[in-house]
mmCIF file of C-alpha atoms in Angstrom:
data_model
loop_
_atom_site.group_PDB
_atom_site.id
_atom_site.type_symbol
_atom_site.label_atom_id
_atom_site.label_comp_id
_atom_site.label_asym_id
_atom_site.label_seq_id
_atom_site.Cartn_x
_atom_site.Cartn_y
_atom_site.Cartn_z
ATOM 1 C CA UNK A 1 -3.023 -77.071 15.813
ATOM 2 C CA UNK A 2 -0.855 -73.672 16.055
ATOM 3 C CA UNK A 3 2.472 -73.459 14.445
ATOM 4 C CA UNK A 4 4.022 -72.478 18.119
ATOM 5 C CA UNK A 5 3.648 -75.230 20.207
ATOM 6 C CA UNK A 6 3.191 -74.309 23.898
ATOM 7 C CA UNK A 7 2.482 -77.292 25.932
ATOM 8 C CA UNK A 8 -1.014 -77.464 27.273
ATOM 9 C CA UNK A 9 -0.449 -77.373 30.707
ATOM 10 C CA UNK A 10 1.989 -76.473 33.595
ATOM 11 C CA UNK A 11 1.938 -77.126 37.210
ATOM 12 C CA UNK A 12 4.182 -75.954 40.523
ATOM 13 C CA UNK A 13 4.038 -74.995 43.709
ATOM 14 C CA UNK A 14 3.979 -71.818 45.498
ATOM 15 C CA UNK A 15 7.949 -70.360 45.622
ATOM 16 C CA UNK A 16 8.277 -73.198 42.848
ATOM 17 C CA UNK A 17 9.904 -71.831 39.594
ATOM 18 C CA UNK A 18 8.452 -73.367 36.475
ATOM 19 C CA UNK A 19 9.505 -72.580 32.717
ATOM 20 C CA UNK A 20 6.829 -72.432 29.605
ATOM 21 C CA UNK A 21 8.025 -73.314 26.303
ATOM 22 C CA UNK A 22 7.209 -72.348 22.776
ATOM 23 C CA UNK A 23 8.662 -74.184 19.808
ATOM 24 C CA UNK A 24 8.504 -72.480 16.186
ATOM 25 C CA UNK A 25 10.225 -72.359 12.938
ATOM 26 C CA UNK A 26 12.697 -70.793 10.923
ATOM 27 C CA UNK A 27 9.793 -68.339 9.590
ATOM 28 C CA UNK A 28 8.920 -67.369 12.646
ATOM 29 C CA UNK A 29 10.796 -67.469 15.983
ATOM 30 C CA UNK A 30 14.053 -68.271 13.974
ATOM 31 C CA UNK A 31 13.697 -64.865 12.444
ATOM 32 C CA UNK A 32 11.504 -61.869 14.475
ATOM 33 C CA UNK A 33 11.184 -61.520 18.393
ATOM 34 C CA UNK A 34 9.002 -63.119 20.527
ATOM 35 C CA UNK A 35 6.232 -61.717 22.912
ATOM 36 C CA UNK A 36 4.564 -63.455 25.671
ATOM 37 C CA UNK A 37 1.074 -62.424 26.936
ATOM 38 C CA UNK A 38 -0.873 -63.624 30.285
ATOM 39 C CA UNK A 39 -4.526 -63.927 30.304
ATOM 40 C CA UNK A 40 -6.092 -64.814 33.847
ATOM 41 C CA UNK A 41 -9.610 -66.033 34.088
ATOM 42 C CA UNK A 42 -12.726 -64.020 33.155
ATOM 43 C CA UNK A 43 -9.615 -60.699 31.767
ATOM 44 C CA UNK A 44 -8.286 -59.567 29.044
ATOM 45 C CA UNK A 45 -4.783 -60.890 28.165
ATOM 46 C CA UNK A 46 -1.811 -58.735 29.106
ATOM 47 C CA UNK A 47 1.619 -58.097 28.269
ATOM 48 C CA UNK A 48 4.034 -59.900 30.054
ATOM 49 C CA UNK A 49 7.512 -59.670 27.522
ATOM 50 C CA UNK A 50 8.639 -58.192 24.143
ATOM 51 C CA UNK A 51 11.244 -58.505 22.122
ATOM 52 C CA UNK A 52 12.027 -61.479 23.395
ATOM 53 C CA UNK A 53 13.266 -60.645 27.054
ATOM 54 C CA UNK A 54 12.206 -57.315 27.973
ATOM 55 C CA UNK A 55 9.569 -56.775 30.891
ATOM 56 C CA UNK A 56 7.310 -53.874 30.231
ATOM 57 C CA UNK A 57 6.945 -51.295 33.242
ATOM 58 C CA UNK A 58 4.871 -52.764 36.572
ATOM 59 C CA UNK A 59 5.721 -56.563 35.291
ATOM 60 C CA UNK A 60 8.005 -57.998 38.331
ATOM 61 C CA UNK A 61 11.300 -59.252 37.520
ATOM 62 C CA UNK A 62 9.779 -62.956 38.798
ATOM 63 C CA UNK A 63 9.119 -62.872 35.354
ATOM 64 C CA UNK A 64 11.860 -63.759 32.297
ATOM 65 C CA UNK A 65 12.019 -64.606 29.229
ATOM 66 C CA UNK A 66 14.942 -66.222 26.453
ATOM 67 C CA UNK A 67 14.927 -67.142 22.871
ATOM 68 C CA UNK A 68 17.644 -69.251 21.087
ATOM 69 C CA UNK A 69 17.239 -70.325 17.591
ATOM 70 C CA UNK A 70 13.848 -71.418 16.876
ATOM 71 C CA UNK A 71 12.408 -71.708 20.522
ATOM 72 C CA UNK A 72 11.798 -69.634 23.509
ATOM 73 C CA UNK A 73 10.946 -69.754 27.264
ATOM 74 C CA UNK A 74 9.073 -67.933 29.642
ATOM 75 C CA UNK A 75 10.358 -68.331 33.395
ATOM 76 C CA UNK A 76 8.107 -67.613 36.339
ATOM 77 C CA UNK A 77 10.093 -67.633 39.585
ATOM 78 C CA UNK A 78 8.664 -67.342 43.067
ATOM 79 C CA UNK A 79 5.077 -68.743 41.814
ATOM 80 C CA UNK A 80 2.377 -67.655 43.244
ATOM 81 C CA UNK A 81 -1.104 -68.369 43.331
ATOM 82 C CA UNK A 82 -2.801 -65.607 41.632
ATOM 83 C CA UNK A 83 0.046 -66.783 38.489
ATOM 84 C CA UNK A 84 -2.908 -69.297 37.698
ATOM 85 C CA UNK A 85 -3.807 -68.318 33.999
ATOM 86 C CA UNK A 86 -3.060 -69.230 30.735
ATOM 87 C CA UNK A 87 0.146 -68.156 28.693
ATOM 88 C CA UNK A 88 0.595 -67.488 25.116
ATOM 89 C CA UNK A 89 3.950 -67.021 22.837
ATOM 90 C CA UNK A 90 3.197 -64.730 19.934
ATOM 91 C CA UNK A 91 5.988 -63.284 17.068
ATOM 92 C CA UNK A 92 5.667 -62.463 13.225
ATOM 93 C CA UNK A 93 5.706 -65.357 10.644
ATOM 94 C CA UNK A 94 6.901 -64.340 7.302
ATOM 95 C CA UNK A 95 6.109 -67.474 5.536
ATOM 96 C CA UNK A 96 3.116 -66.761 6.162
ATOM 97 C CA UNK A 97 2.948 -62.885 6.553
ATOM 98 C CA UNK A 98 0.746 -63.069 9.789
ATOM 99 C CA UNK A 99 0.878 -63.090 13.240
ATOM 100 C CA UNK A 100 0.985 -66.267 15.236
ATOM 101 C CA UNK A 101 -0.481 -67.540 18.883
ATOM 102 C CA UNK A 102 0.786 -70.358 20.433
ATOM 103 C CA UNK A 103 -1.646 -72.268 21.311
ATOM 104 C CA UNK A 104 -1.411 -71.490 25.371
ATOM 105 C CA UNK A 105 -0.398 -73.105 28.086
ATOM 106 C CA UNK A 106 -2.179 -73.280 31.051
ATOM 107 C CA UNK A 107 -0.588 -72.620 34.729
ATOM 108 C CA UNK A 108 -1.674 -74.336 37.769
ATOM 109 C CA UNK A 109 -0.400 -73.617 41.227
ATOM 110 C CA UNK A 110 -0.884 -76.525 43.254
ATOM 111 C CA UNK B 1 -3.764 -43.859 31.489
ATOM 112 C CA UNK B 2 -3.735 -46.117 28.015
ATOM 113 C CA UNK B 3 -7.149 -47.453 28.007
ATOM 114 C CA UNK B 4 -9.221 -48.971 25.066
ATOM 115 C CA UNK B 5 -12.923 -49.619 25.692
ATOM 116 C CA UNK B 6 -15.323 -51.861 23.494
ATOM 117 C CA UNK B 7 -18.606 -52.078 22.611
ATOM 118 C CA UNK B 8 -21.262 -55.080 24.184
ATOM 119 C CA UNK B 9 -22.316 -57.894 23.392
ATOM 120 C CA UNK B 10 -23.539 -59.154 20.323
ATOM 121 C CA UNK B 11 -25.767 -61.895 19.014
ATOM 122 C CA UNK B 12 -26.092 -62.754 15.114
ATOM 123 C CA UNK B 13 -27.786 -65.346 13.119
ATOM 124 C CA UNK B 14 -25.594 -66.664 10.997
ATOM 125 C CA UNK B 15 -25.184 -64.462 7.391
ATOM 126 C CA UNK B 16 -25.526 -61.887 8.959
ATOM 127 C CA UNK B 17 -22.999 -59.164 10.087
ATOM 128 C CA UNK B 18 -21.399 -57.276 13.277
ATOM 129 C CA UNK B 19 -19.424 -54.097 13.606
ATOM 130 C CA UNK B 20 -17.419 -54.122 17.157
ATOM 131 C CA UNK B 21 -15.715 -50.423 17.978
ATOM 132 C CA UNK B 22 -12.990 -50.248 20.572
ATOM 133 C CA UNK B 23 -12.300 -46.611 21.985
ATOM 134 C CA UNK B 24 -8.914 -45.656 22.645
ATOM 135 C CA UNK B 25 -7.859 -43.047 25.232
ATOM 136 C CA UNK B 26 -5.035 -41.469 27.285
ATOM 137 C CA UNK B 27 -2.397 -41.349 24.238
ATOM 138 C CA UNK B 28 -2.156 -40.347 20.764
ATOM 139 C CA UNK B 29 -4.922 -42.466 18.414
ATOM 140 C CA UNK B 30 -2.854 -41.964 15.364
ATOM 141 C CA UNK B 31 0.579 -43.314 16.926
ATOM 142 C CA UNK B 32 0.054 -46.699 17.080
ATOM 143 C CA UNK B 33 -1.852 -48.969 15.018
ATOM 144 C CA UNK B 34 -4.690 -51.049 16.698
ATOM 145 C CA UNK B 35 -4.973 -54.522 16.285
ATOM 146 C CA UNK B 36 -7.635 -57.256 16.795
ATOM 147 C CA UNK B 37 -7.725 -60.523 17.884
ATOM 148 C CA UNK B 38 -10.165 -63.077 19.021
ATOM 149 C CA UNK B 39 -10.862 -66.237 21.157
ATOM 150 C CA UNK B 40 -13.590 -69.100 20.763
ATOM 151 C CA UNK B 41 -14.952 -71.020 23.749
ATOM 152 C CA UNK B 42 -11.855 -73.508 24.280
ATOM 153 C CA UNK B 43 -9.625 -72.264 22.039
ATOM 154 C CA UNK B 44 -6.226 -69.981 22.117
ATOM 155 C CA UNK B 45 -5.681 -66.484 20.746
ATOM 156 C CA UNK B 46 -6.264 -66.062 16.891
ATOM 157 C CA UNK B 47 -5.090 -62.722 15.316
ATOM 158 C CA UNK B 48 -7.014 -61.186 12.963
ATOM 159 C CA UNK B 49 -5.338 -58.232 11.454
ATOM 160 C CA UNK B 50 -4.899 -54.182 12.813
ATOM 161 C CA UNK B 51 -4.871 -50.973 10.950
ATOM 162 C CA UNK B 52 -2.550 -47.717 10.733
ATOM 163 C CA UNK B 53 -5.303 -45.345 11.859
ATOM 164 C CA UNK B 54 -2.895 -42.073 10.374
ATOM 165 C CA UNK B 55 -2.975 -43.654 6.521
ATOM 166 C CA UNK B 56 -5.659 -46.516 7.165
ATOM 167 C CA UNK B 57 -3.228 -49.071 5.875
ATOM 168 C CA UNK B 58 -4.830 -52.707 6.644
ATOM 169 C CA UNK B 59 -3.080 -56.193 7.314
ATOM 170 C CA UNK B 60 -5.254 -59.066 7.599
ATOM 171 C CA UNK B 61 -4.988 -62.936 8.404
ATOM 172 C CA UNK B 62 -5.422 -64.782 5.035
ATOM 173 C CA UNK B 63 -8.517 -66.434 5.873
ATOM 174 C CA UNK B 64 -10.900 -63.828 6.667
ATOM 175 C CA UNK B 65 -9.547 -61.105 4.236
ATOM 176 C CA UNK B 66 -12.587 -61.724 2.716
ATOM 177 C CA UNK B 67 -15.188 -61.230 4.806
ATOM 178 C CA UNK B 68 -13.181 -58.643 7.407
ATOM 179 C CA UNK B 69 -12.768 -55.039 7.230
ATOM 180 C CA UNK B 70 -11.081 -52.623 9.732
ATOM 181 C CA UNK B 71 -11.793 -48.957 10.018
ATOM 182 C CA UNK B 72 -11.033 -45.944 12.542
ATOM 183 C CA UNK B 73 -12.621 -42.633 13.143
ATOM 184 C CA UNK B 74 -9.835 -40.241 13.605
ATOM 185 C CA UNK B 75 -11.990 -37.800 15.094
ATOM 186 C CA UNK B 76 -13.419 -40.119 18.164
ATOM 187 C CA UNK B 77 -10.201 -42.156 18.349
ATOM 188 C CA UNK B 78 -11.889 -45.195 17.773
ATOM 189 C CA UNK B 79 -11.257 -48.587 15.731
ATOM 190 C CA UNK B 80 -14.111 -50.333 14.244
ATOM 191 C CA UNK B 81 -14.055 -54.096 13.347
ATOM 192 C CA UNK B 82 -16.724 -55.534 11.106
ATOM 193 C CA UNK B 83 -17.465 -59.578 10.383
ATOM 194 C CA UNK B 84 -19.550 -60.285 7.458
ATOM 195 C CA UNK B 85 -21.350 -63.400 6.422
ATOM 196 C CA UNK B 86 -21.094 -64.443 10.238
ATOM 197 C CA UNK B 87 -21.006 -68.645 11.025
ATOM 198 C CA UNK B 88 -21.310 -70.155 13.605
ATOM 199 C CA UNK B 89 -17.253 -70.911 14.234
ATOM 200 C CA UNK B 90 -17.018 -66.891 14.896
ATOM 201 C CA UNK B 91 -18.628 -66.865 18.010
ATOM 202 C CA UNK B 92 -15.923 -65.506 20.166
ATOM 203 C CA UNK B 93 -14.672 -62.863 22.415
ATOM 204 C CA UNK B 94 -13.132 -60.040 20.083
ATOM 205 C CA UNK B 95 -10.393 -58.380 22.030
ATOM 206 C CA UNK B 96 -8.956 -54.543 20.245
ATOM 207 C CA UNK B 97 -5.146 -54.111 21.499
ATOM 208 C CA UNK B 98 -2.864 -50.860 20.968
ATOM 209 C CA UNK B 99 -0.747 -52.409 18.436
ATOM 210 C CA UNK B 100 3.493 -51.376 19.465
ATOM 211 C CA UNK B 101 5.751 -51.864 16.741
ATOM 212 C CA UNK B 102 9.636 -50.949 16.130
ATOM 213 C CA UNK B 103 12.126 -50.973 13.581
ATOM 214 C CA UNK B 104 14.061 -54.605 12.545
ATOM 215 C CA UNK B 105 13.250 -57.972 13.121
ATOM 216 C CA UNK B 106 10.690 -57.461 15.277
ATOM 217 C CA UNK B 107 7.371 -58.372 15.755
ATOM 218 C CA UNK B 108 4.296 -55.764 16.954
ATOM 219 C CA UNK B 109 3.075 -56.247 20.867
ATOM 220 C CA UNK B 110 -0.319 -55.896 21.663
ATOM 221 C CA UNK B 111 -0.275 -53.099 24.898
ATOM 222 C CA UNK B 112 -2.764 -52.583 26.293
ATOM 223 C CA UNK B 113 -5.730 -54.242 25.588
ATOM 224 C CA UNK B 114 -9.996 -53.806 25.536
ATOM 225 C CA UNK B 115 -11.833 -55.732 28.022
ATOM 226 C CA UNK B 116 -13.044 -57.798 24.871
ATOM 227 C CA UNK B 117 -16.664 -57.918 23.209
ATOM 228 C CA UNK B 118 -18.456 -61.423 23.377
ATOM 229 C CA UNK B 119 -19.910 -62.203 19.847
ATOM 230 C CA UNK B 120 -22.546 -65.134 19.538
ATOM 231 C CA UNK B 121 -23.535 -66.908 16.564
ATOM 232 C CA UNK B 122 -26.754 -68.715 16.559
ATOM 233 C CA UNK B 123 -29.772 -69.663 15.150
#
């Protein structure tokens, strides 16, 4: 079981907006920014956010991101189908002086 | 463009060991650290440690700094990953990743990454 929980799985429809969760700790999301990655099927995962909010070059704004206190969220608005993939929080732990995964969360566009 | 290609697939019995090698290109190897993470069939994303290639400084995760070790070749811009003493519960797909960092609170991104190498443990 990760130390960022991520539910399992998520679920809209196409246009839908859905949010993605990822609940940490004091050690970890309570102290040092958060990045969020996208892996679709059968690729490599990519980067999605960083430092919390910010959108790397060719990501489309339908994607944001916020962190307060020891949580944060990934938004994806105007869902599409080719969102379907899995999505994982990742940030620094210094408890435990390594980098942490959530443990994904799976997207689903009905 | 940023680009970061690995080596094939492997198969191992178990005991025994694999090197992986990730070749970067389109930026400057010694800029950026690389780092390395992995998935097993099922699971989520585990990170297992990166390098500095300019001084070779290593950070591993706790549990395999024992049987892990991270190298680069300066002169081929390319990161090396080797698994010793392989078991079974290794049998993953070992992803390299160009490993951003910057000053403060935060924590390193992974941009971009390899295609990922497909390691199988078995008898």
């Amino acid at each position: 079981q990760s130390v960022l929980t991520q539910p399992p799985s998520a679920s809209g429809t196409p246009g839908q907006r859905v949010t993605i969760s990822c609940s940490g700790a004091s050690t970890n999301i309570g102290t040092n920014t958060v990045n969020w990655y996208r892996r679709l099927p059968g690729a490599a995962p990519k980067l999605l956010i960083y430092r919390d909010d910010r959108r790397p070059s060719g990501v489309p704004d339908r994607f944001s991101a916020s962190k307060s206190g020891t949580s944060a969220s990934l938004a994806i608005s105007g869902l599409q189908s080719e969102d379907e993939a899995d999505y994982y929080c990742a940030t620094w732990d210094g408890g435990l002086s390594g980098l942490l995964f959530g443990g994904g969360t799976r997207l689903t566009v009905l | 463009q940023v680009q970061l290609v690995q080596s094939g697939t492997e198969v191992k019995t178990p005991g025994a060991s694999v090197k992986v090698s990730c070749k970067a290109s389109g930026y400057s190897f010694g800029m950026y650290g690389i780092g390395w993470v992995r998935q097993a069939p099922g699971q989520g994303l585990e990170w297992l440690g990166w390098i500095a290639p300019y001084n070779g400084n290593t950070n591993y995760t706790q549990h395999l700094q024992d049987r892990v070790t991270m190298t680069t070749d300066t002169s081929t811009s390319t990161a090396y990953m080797e698994l010793r003493s392989l078991k079974s519960d290794d049998t993953a797909v070992y992803f390299c990743a160009r490993r951003i960092a910057s000053t403060g609170p935060t924590s390193p991104w992974f941009d971009p990454w390899g295609q990922g190498t497909l390691l199988i443990v078995s008898s």
